[in-house]
Amino acid sequence: MTTKPLSKTEVNDLVAGLNKLARNLWWTWNQEAQELFQDMSPRGWQNLFHNGVAVLHEVSEYELKVRLQDPDFADRVRRVLASYKQYMEEKETWAAKNAPHLKENPVAYFSAEFGFHETLPIAAGGLGILAGDHAKSASDLGLPFVGISLFYREGYFQQAVNHENWQTEYYTLLNPQNLPMEPVLDARGQPLVCKVRIALNEVYFQAWRVNVGRNPVFLLDSNRPENEQHYRDLTLRVYGGDSTTRIMQEILLGVGGVRLLRTLGYNPSVFHMNEGHAAFLTLELMREKMAKGKSLADAMARTKEECIFTTHTPVEAGHDRFSSDLVNYAANKFCSQLKISHDELMGLGRVNPKASSEPFCMTVLALRCSRAANGVSELHGQVSREMWQCLYPGRSVEEVPIGHITNGIHLLGWMKGTVRRFWRRRLSRDWAAAGESETTRFWNSQSGREWESAINSPEFWKNMEDPSFISDEEIWALRYKLRRELVEFSRRRLLLQGQNLSQGSFIMFDHLMNPDALTIGFARRFATYKRAPLIFQQFENILKLCHDQKRPVQFIFAGKAHPRDDEGKRFIQHIIHLSKYSELKGYLFFLENYDVHVARQMVSGCDVWLNNPRRPLEASGTSGQKTSVHGCLNLSILDGWWREGYDGTNGFAIGDDSHPGNVDEQDRLDSENLYKVLTQQVIPCFYNRDADGVPREWIKKIRRAMVTLVPAYNTWRMVQEYTTKYYTPR
Ligand SMILES: *Cc1c(COP(=O)(O)O)cnc(C)c1O
C-alpha cells in the first residue's frame, strides 16, 4: 500500500506545530517529543545540550519538510503534537477540582534560580532544581502558576580543572534566540520594558517568557541599552559579583518581578518566596497599598496575608545579610517611595529592630512579612523553628510558626529515557493483555497522558512488591543496562576531560571502569558541609574494598564548588588527586562540569547514592530522591529527607538519629559508620547472588525503595501539599 504525499498545508501545520512545541519545556518530560528532536539531528541533539530549539535551527526548513514526507516520521510528529495539545487543553485537572479559587488569581512563585534542563543553565544547585520541578508539577496538576526569576545571560559557570587539579570557571554567553524562551512584547511588538529604582538610578529591564507546560516563568533581564553598563551586567551571572550586585539583583527580582506581573495584568492571590532572595517583593506590595492610602501598619498586615515563604537552609552563609550602608545606598530611593525611614526599613530585616549594629537579613524580612513559612523536611522544620525562635519572643520552639513540606522531584523529568521506555513497555503489556495495542490505546484514551498519571500514582508503585508484576530478573537486567550506560557515558566524558585524543587513547578509555562493579555515586555542590571527601578519611580501608577482586567497588564523583569557595575547590582537588595519583586510580573517577545531564546519568546508573552531610545542615537534599525510580539505593546520613524516607528496608543509613555536637567528633564517627555500613551491609547484600546469579535481597530493597519513596518524594505530592496547606486562603 502506498501512502499519499502530505499536502503543503499539512506539512506547514506540522512544521509550525514543531516550532511551537520546541518553545515549551513540556518536551523535556515527554519521551516521544525528545526522540523526535533527537532523530532530526542526533549529533546536534547531543552537542547542543538536548535543545529542541537549537536542533530546529540546525535542520533547515527544507530538510524538515522533506522528512515529513516519511509517513512514519509524520505519524510520530502528529502523535506528539496531539499529546501536547491534549495536555495543554485538559480541563479536568487536579487543581480544577481542588483549588478552583486560584483560577483567576494564580500563585506567583519567585526564585533567584530555576533549574529546568541542561539547555537553560540558570541554576546553581538544588534550590533552582527544586523551583524548576515545582513549576513542572504545577503545570501537570493544572495549578494556575506564574514564575519569576532573572535571565542570567552567562548562566552559572562551566567547570574545568587545570593541571593543578584546581577548579577553574568559564562562562559562555547564552543566545536567547537559540533557547526555549520568547521575548515578552508590548502592543507594538517591541520588547516590553519596565523599570525599578536601584541606588541612584532607574534600572530598565525586559523579560523572557519560558513556557513550562501550561504556565509561564518570566525571566527579568536588565541588559537594556537604556542602562549604564554595570546595570546591564546586573543579570550577567547567577549569584555573580559581590554583595552590592547581590542586593541589586534581589531588588530587581522582588520589586521588578511584582511590577512586571502588574504590567502583564496578573493579580496573584499568593506570592511564594522560594528562599529569602525574593523578599523585597514584600516592600513593593506594601508600596502599592500605601500608594492607595493605607498606613504602613495596615499595608504590612495586608501584604502579610498574601505572602508565604520557604526557607531552605540552616547554613548561616545561606542567609543573605546586608550592611546598613549598603541597604541605604541600594534601596534609599525605594525607601522614600515607600515613605518609611531608613531605620524603619532596617528594622524590618533585623531580629531586634532597634539593634543598630545588626545587618539586614532577607530571611528575617521574609518571615516577618509572610502569613506562613516552612522548612523543606521534617527535621529542617524543627531546626528552623529553633533557629528563628528569636523572632517570636515569648513563644516556645513548638509555637514558632514555621512548618514543613518535604521536597520532592518531578518524576517524569528526572526519569532517564531508558527507564521511561521500560515502565511504558511494562504498562503496554497490561494493555495488550486487555486486547488493545498501544497505538489504539493512545488514540482512544483521549489522552496520551494515561501512563503519566499511572507513573505518579502510589497504586502503580505498590505493584513493585509483586514479582508477578515485574520479575527480579527484569529489574536486574534494567540495573545492568543503566550501569552500562553510565560507564560508557563516563568513559566518553573522561576521554574528553583528558583531552588526549591520540590514537589508542579511545581504547584505553574504553577499558576504564568495571561495568560489573558495585558503583557508588556522589554528586552535588561542593559546599563544605556536604563533606565530599569524608569517605577517604578511611583511605586504607576503602583501598582494600576497591581492590577486592571478588567484590569490587568503584566511585564516581562530580560537583562544582562556588567560585569563591576555596575550601570546596580543595575538596575537588583532593579527590581528583586521589583518582589520578593514588592506588585508587582506576577505582575512583571525577566527572567535570556537573549539571542536570550529568546528574541524570549518575542517579540512574549508580547502584548506591552516597550522601554524607554534616547533620543537620542538609535541609532536604533532592538528588537522592531522583535515584529510586531507577533502582539505585540511598546510603545516607539521617539528615534532610532521608531521615523521614528511610524505613530500615529501602536503602541504608549511616549512623543513627542523633549526632555529636563537636564537628571533628562528628566527622570521625560518621566516616567510621560509613565504612561499617559499607562492609557489613551494602557490599555483602550487593554481592550475595543466588544460583541464578541474582542478588535477591538487593532487589528486594530496590522494590521497597520504589514502593515507599517514589510516590512520596515527588513534586506532585509536594505541590499538592503546598496548595492545600498554603495556597488556600485561611
Ligand atoms: C538534584 C540536583 C542538585 C541537588 O542535589 P542535593 O542532593 O540536594 O545536594 C544539585 N545540582 C543538580 C545539577 C541536581 O540535579
Coordinates of C-alpha atoms in Angstrom, one line a residue, residues 69-528:
Q69 CA 7.0 13.0 3.8
D70 CA 8.3 9.9 5.6
P71 CA 4.9 8.6 6.8
D72 CA 6.4 7.0 9.9
F73 CA 8.1 10.2 11.0
A74 CA 5.0 12.3 10.2
D75 CA 2.9 10.0 12.2
R76 CA 5.2 10.3 15.2
V77 CA 5.1 14.1 14.9
R78 CA 1.3 14.0 14.8
R79 CA 1.1 11.8 17.9
V80 CA 3.4 14.1 19.8
L81 CA 1.5 17.2 18.8
A82 CA -1.8 15.6 19.7
S83 CA -0.4 14.7 23.2
Y84 CA 0.8 18.2 23.6
K85 CA -2.5 19.7 22.6
Q86 CA -4.3 17.4 24.9
Y87 CA -2.0 18.3 27.8
M88 CA -2.4 22.0 27.2
E89 CA -6.2 21.9 26.9
E90 CA -7.0 19.4 29.6
K91 CA -9.8 20.8 31.8
E92 CA -10.3 18.2 34.5
T93 CA -7.1 18.7 36.3
W94 CA -6.3 18.1 40.0
A95 CA -6.3 21.8 40.6
A96 CA -9.5 22.5 38.8
K97 CA -11.1 20.2 41.4
N98 CA -9.0 21.1 44.4
A99 CA -8.1 24.8 44.0
P100 CA -10.7 26.5 41.9
H101 CA -10.2 29.7 43.8
L102 CA -6.8 30.1 42.1
K103 CA -8.2 30.2 38.6
E104 CA -8.3 34.0 38.2
N105 CA -5.6 34.7 40.8
P106 CA -2.6 32.4 40.3
V107 CA 0.2 31.6 42.6
A108 CA 3.2 33.8 41.8
Y109 CA 6.4 31.9 42.6
F110 CA 9.6 33.9 43.0
S111 CA 13.0 32.2 42.9
A112 CA 16.5 33.6 42.1
E113 CA 17.2 30.4 40.1
F114 CA 15.2 27.9 38.1
G115 CA 16.8 24.6 37.0
F116 CA 14.6 23.2 34.3
H117 CA 17.0 21.4 32.0
E118 CA 20.6 21.4 30.8
T119 CA 19.6 23.6 27.9
L120 CA 18.9 26.6 30.1
P121 CA 21.7 26.6 32.7
I122 CA 20.5 29.3 35.0
A123 CA 20.6 27.4 38.3
A124 CA 23.5 26.9 40.7
G125 CA 22.1 23.9 42.6
G126 CA 19.3 22.2 44.4
L127 CA 17.3 25.3 45.1
G128 CA 16.9 26.1 41.4
I129 CA 16.3 22.4 40.5
L130 CA 13.5 22.4 43.1
A131 CA 12.0 25.5 41.7
G132 CA 12.0 24.0 38.2
D133 CA 10.4 20.8 39.4
H134 CA 7.8 22.8 41.3
A135 CA 6.9 24.7 38.1
K136 CA 6.6 21.5 36.1
S137 CA 4.4 19.8 38.6
A138 CA 2.3 22.9 39.0
S139 CA 1.6 22.6 35.3
D140 CA 0.9 18.9 35.4
L141 CA -1.6 19.4 38.2
G142 CA -3.3 22.3 36.3
L143 CA -2.3 24.8 39.0
P144 CA -2.6 28.4 37.9
F145 CA 1.0 29.5 38.5
V146 CA 3.4 32.1 37.3
G147 CA 7.2 32.0 38.0
I148 CA 9.5 35.0 38.3
S149 CA 13.3 34.8 38.1
L150 CA 16.3 36.5 36.3
F151 CA 17.7 35.8 32.9
Y152 CA 21.5 35.3 33.6
R153 CA 22.9 35.6 30.1
E154 CA 26.1 33.9 31.1
G155 CA 24.2 31.4 33.3
Y156 CA 26.0 29.5 36.0
F157 CA 29.7 28.8 35.3
Q158 CA 31.0 25.8 33.4
Q159 CA 33.7 23.9 35.3
A160 CA 37.1 22.9 34.1
V161 CA 40.0 21.6 36.0
N162 CA 43.5 22.8 35.4
H163 CA 46.8 20.9 35.6
E164 CA 47.0 21.5 39.3
N165 CA 43.6 19.9 39.6
W166 CA 42.2 23.2 40.6
Q167 CA 38.7 24.1 39.5
T168 CA 38.5 27.0 37.0
E169 CA 35.4 28.7 35.9
Y170 CA 34.4 29.8 32.4
Y171 CA 31.3 31.4 31.1
T172 CA 29.6 31.1 27.8
L173 CA 27.1 33.6 26.5
L174 CA 23.6 32.2 26.2
N175 CA 21.8 33.1 23.0
P176 CA 18.1 33.7 23.7
Q177 CA 17.2 33.0 20.1
N178 CA 18.5 29.5 20.4
L179 CA 16.8 28.7 23.7
P180 CA 13.3 27.6 24.6
M181 CA 12.1 31.0 25.5
E182 CA 10.4 34.0 23.9
P183 CA 10.7 37.8 24.4
V184 CA 7.7 39.4 26.2
L185 CA 6.4 42.1 23.8
D186 CA 4.3 45.1 24.2
A187 CA 1.3 46.0 22.0
R188 CA 3.6 47.4 19.3
G189 CA 5.6 44.2 19.1
Q190 CA 8.6 45.7 20.9
P191 CA 10.2 44.2 24.0
L192 CA 8.1 45.2 27.0
V193 CA 10.3 47.4 29.2
C194 CA 9.7 48.1 32.9
K195 CA 11.9 49.9 35.4
V196 CA 12.8 49.8 39.0
R197 CA 14.8 52.3 41.2
I198 CA 18.1 50.9 42.3
A199 CA 20.6 53.1 44.1
L200 CA 20.5 56.5 42.3
N201 CA 19.2 55.2 39.0
E202 CA 16.2 53.9 37.2
V203 CA 17.1 50.5 36.0
Y204 CA 15.2 49.3 32.9
F205 CA 14.5 45.6 32.3
Q206 CA 12.8 43.4 29.8
A207 CA 11.6 39.9 30.2
W208 CA 11.7 36.5 28.6
R209 CA 8.9 34.0 28.8
V210 CA 9.7 30.4 29.4
N211 CA 6.7 28.1 28.8
V212 CA 6.7 25.4 31.4
G213 CA 3.8 23.3 30.2
R214 CA 0.7 25.4 30.8
N215 CA 2.4 28.1 32.8
P216 CA 4.9 30.9 32.2
V217 CA 8.0 31.6 34.1
F218 CA 9.3 35.1 33.3
L219 CA 13.0 35.9 33.4
L220 CA 13.9 39.5 34.0
D221 CA 16.8 40.9 32.0
S222 CA 18.5 44.2 32.7
N223 CA 20.6 44.1 29.6
R224 CA 18.9 47.1 28.0
P225 CA 20.5 49.9 26.0
E226 CA 18.9 52.5 28.3
N227 CA 21.1 51.2 31.2
E228 CA 24.7 52.0 32.1
Q229 CA 26.9 49.0 31.5
H230 CA 27.1 48.0 35.2
Y231 CA 23.4 47.8 35.3
R232 CA 23.3 45.9 32.0
D233 CA 25.5 43.4 33.7
L234 CA 23.4 43.1 36.8
T235 CA 21.8 39.9 35.3
L236 CA 25.0 38.6 33.9
R237 CA 25.6 35.6 36.2
V238 CA 23.9 33.6 38.9
Y239 CA 25.0 34.9 42.3
G240 CA 27.8 36.7 40.5
G241 CA 29.7 39.7 41.9
D242 CA 29.8 41.0 45.5
S243 CA 27.1 41.8 47.9
T244 CA 26.4 45.1 46.1
T245 CA 25.5 43.1 43.0
R246 CA 23.6 40.7 45.1
I247 CA 21.3 43.2 46.8
M248 CA 20.7 44.9 43.4
Q249 CA 19.8 41.6 41.8
E250 CA 17.4 41.0 44.7
I251 CA 15.7 44.4 44.3
L252 CA 15.3 43.7 40.6
L253 CA 13.9 40.2 41.3
G254 CA 11.5 41.2 44.1
V255 CA 10.4 44.7 43.2
G256 CA 10.8 44.3 39.4
G257 CA 9.0 41.0 39.5
V258 CA 5.9 42.4 41.0
R259 CA 6.0 45.4 38.6
L260 CA 6.2 43.0 35.6
L261 CA 3.3 40.9 36.9
R262 CA 1.2 44.1 37.3
T263 CA 2.1 45.3 33.8
L264 CA 1.1 42.0 32.4
G265 CA -2.2 42.2 34.3
Y266 CA -1.6 39.5 36.8
N267 CA -3.3 39.7 40.2
P268 CA -1.9 36.8 42.1
S269 CA -3.6 35.5 45.3
V270 CA -0.4 34.2 46.7
F271 CA 3.3 35.4 46.5
H272 CA 5.5 32.5 47.2
M273 CA 9.1 33.4 48.1
N274 CA 11.4 30.5 47.4
E275 CA 14.2 31.4 49.7
G276 CA 14.9 34.9 51.0
H277 CA 16.4 36.3 47.8
A278 CA 12.9 37.4 46.6
A279 CA 11.8 39.0 49.9
F280 CA 12.0 42.6 48.6
L281 CA 8.7 41.8 46.8
T282 CA 7.0 42.4 50.1
L283 CA 8.2 46.0 50.1
E284 CA 6.7 46.6 46.6
L285 CA 3.4 45.0 47.7
M286 CA 3.4 47.4 50.7
R287 CA 4.3 50.4 48.5
E288 CA 1.3 49.6 46.2
K289 CA -1.0 49.6 49.2
M290 CA 0.4 52.8 50.7
A291 CA 0.1 54.5 47.3
K292 CA -3.6 53.8 47.7
G293 CA -3.7 55.5 51.0
K294 CA -3.1 52.7 53.5
S295 CA -0.9 53.3 56.6
L296 CA 2.4 51.4 56.9
A297 CA 1.0 49.1 59.5
D298 CA -2.1 48.4 57.5
A299 CA -0.2 47.8 54.3
M300 CA 2.1 45.4 56.1
A301 CA -0.7 43.4 57.6
R302 CA -2.4 43.1 54.2
T303 CA 0.9 42.2 52.5
K304 CA 1.5 39.5 55.1
E305 CA -1.8 37.9 54.1
E306 CA -0.6 37.5 50.5
C307 CA 2.8 36.1 51.1
I308 CA 4.3 32.7 52.0
F309 CA 7.9 31.9 52.5
T310 CA 10.0 28.7 52.2
T311 CA 13.4 28.7 53.9
H312 CA 15.9 26.3 52.5
T313 CA 19.0 26.1 54.7
P314 CA 20.2 26.1 58.2
V315 CA 23.7 27.1 57.0
E316 CA 24.5 30.6 58.2
A317 CA 26.0 31.8 54.9
G318 CA 22.9 30.7 53.1
H319 CA 21.0 33.7 54.6
D320 CA 21.7 37.0 52.8
R321 CA 22.7 39.8 55.2
F322 CA 23.4 43.3 54.1
S323 CA 25.0 46.2 56.0
S324 CA 23.1 49.3 56.8
D325 CA 25.2 51.4 54.5
L326 CA 24.6 49.0 51.6
V327 CA 20.9 48.9 52.2
N328 CA 20.9 52.7 52.4
Y329 CA 22.8 53.0 49.1
A330 CA 20.9 50.5 47.1
A331 CA 17.4 51.0 48.5
N332 CA 17.3 54.6 49.6
K333 CA 15.2 55.9 46.8
F334 CA 12.9 53.0 47.1
C335 CA 12.6 53.7 50.8
S336 CA 11.4 57.2 50.1
Q337 CA 8.7 55.9 47.7
L338 CA 7.7 53.6 50.5
K339 CA 7.6 56.7 52.8
I340 CA 9.5 54.9 55.5
S341 CA 12.7 56.0 57.1
H342 CA 16.0 54.1 56.7
D343 CA 15.8 52.9 60.3
E344 CA 12.3 51.6 59.8
L345 CA 13.3 49.7 56.8
M346 CA 16.4 48.2 58.6
G347 CA 14.1 47.2 61.4
L348 CA 12.1 45.0 59.1
G349 CA 15.2 43.0 58.4
R350 CA 16.5 42.8 61.9
V351 CA 15.7 40.3 64.6
N352 CA 15.9 43.2 67.0
P353 CA 14.7 46.2 65.1
K354 CA 16.5 48.7 67.4
A355 CA 19.9 47.0 67.3
S356 CA 21.7 49.4 65.0
S357 CA 24.7 47.1 64.5
E358 CA 22.6 44.3 63.3
P359 CA 22.7 43.8 59.5
F360 CA 19.6 43.5 57.3
C361 CA 18.7 39.8 56.8
M362 CA 16.5 38.8 53.9
T363 CA 15.2 35.8 55.8
V364 CA 14.0 38.0 58.6
L365 CA 12.2 40.3 56.2
A366 CA 10.6 37.3 54.5
L367 CA 9.5 35.7 57.8
R368 CA 8.1 39.0 59.1
C369 CA 6.1 39.6 56.0
S370 CA 4.6 36.2 55.4
R371 CA 1.4 34.6 56.7
A372 CA 3.0 31.2 56.6
A373 CA 6.5 29.8 56.4
N374 CA 8.0 26.4 56.0
G375 CA 11.2 24.4 56.0
V376 CA 11.8 21.6 53.5
S377 CA 11.8 18.5 55.6
E378 CA 10.5 17.5 59.0
L379 CA 13.9 17.8 60.7
H380 CA 14.6 21.1 58.9
G381 CA 11.3 22.5 60.1
Q382 CA 12.3 21.7 63.6
V383 CA 15.8 23.2 63.1
S384 CA 14.3 26.3 61.6
R385 CA 11.9 26.8 64.5
E386 CA 14.9 26.7 66.8
M387 CA 16.9 29.0 64.6
W388 CA 14.2 31.7 64.3
Q389 CA 12.6 31.4 67.8
C390 CA 14.4 34.7 68.5
L391 CA 11.9 36.4 66.1
Y392 CA 9.0 35.4 68.2
P393 CA 9.7 36.5 71.8
G394 CA 7.5 34.8 74.3
R395 CA 6.9 31.7 72.2
S396 CA 8.3 28.3 72.8
V397 CA 10.1 26.5 70.0
E398 CA 7.0 24.4 69.2
E399 CA 5.0 27.6 68.8
V400 CA 7.2 29.2 66.3
P401 CA 5.1 29.5 63.1
I402 CA 7.3 27.6 60.7
G403 CA 6.0 24.3 59.4
H404 CA 7.5 21.9 56.9
I405 CA 6.8 20.4 53.5
T406 CA 9.3 17.9 52.4
N407 CA 10.9 18.5 49.0
G408 CA 10.4 16.2 46.0
I409 CA 11.4 15.8 42.4
H410 CA 9.5 16.0 39.1
L411 CA 9.4 12.3 38.4
L412 CA 8.9 12.3 34.6
G413 CA 11.5 15.0 34.2
W414 CA 14.1 13.0 36.1
M415 CA 13.4 9.6 34.7
K416 CA 16.0 8.6 32.2
G417 CA 14.7 7.7 28.8
T418 CA 15.7 4.0 29.3
V419 CA 13.5 3.8 32.3
R420 CA 10.6 5.7 30.8
R421 CA 10.6 3.2 28.0
F422 CA 11.0 0.4 30.5
W423 CA 7.9 1.3 32.5
R424 CA 6.0 2.3 29.4
R425 CA 6.5 -1.2 27.9
R426 CA 5.5 -2.7 31.2
L427 CA 2.2 -0.8 31.1
S428 CA 1.6 -1.6 27.5
R429 CA 1.9 -5.3 28.3
D430 CA -1.1 -4.9 30.5
W431 CA -2.9 -3.0 27.8
A432 CA -2.0 -5.8 25.3
A433 CA -3.4 -8.3 27.7
A434 CA -6.6 -6.3 27.7
G435 CA -6.7 -6.7 23.9
E436 CA -5.5 -3.2 22.9
S437 CA -2.4 -2.1 21.1
E438 CA -0.5 0.8 22.5
T439 CA -1.5 2.9 19.4
T440 CA -5.2 2.2 19.7
R441 CA -4.9 2.9 23.4
F442 CA -3.2 6.2 22.6
W443 CA -5.9 7.4 20.2
N444 CA -8.8 6.0 22.2
S445 CA -7.9 7.2 25.6
Q446 CA -8.4 10.8 24.8
S447 CA -5.2 11.4 26.5
G448 CA -1.7 10.1 25.8
R449 CA -1.2 11.1 29.4
E450 CA -2.7 8.0 30.8
W451 CA 0.6 6.5 31.6
E452 CA 1.8 9.7 33.2
S453 CA -0.9 9.6 35.8
A454 CA -0.2 5.9 36.3
I455 CA 3.5 6.6 36.9
N456 CA 2.7 9.2 39.5
S457 CA 0.2 7.1 41.4
P458 CA 1.0 5.1 44.6
E459 CA -1.1 2.2 43.2
F460 CA 1.3 1.7 40.3
W461 CA 4.3 1.6 42.6
K462 CA 2.6 -0.8 45.0
N463 CA 2.9 -3.4 42.2
M464 CA 6.7 -3.4 42.7
E465 CA 6.5 -5.7 45.6
D466 CA 4.7 -8.3 43.4
P467 CA 7.2 -10.5 41.5
S468 CA 4.4 -11.4 39.1
F469 CA 4.1 -7.8 38.0
I470 CA 7.8 -7.5 37.4
S471 CA 10.4 -10.2 38.0
D472 CA 13.8 -9.9 39.8
E473 CA 15.5 -10.8 36.6
E474 CA 13.9 -7.9 34.7
I475 CA 14.8 -5.5 37.4
W476 CA 18.4 -6.8 37.5
A477 CA 18.6 -6.6 33.7
L478 CA 17.5 -2.9 33.9
R479 CA 20.1 -2.2 36.5
Y480 CA 22.8 -3.7 34.3
K481 CA 21.6 -1.7 31.3
L482 CA 21.7 1.6 33.3
R483 CA 25.1 0.9 34.9
R484 CA 26.4 0.1 31.4
E485 CA 25.0 3.4 30.1
L486 CA 26.7 5.3 32.9
V487 CA 30.0 3.5 32.4
E488 CA 30.0 4.4 28.7
F489 CA 28.9 7.9 29.3
S490 CA 31.7 8.3 31.9
R491 CA 34.3 6.9 29.6
R492 CA 33.4 9.4 26.9
R493 CA 33.5 12.3 29.4
L494 CA 36.8 11.1 30.9
L495 CA 38.3 10.9 27.4
L496 CA 37.2 14.5 26.6
Q497 CA 38.4 15.7 30.0
G498 CA 41.8 14.1 29.4
Q499 CA 41.9 15.9 26.0
N500 CA 44.3 13.2 25.0
L501 CA 42.9 12.2 21.7
S502 CA 45.9 10.3 20.4
Q503 CA 45.4 7.0 18.7
G504 CA 44.9 4.3 21.1
S505 CA 43.5 6.5 23.8
F506 CA 40.0 5.6 22.8
I507 CA 40.8 2.0 23.6
M508 CA 42.4 2.9 26.8
F509 CA 39.4 4.9 27.9
D510 CA 37.1 2.1 26.8
H511 CA 38.7 0.0 29.4
L512 CA 38.2 2.4 32.3
M513 CA 35.7 1.4 34.9
N514 CA 34.2 -2.0 35.6
P515 CA 30.7 -2.5 34.4
D516 CA 30.2 -5.3 36.9
A517 CA 31.4 -3.5 40.0
L518 CA 29.3 -2.0 42.7
T519 CA 29.2 1.6 41.6
I520 CA 28.8 4.3 44.3
G521 CA 28.0 7.8 43.2
F522 CA 28.4 11.2 44.9
A523 CA 27.4 14.4 43.0
R524 CA 26.2 17.7 44.3
R525 CA 27.5 21.2 45.0
F526 CA 30.9 21.0 46.8
A527 CA 29.6 23.1 49.8
T528 CA 31.9 22.1 52.6

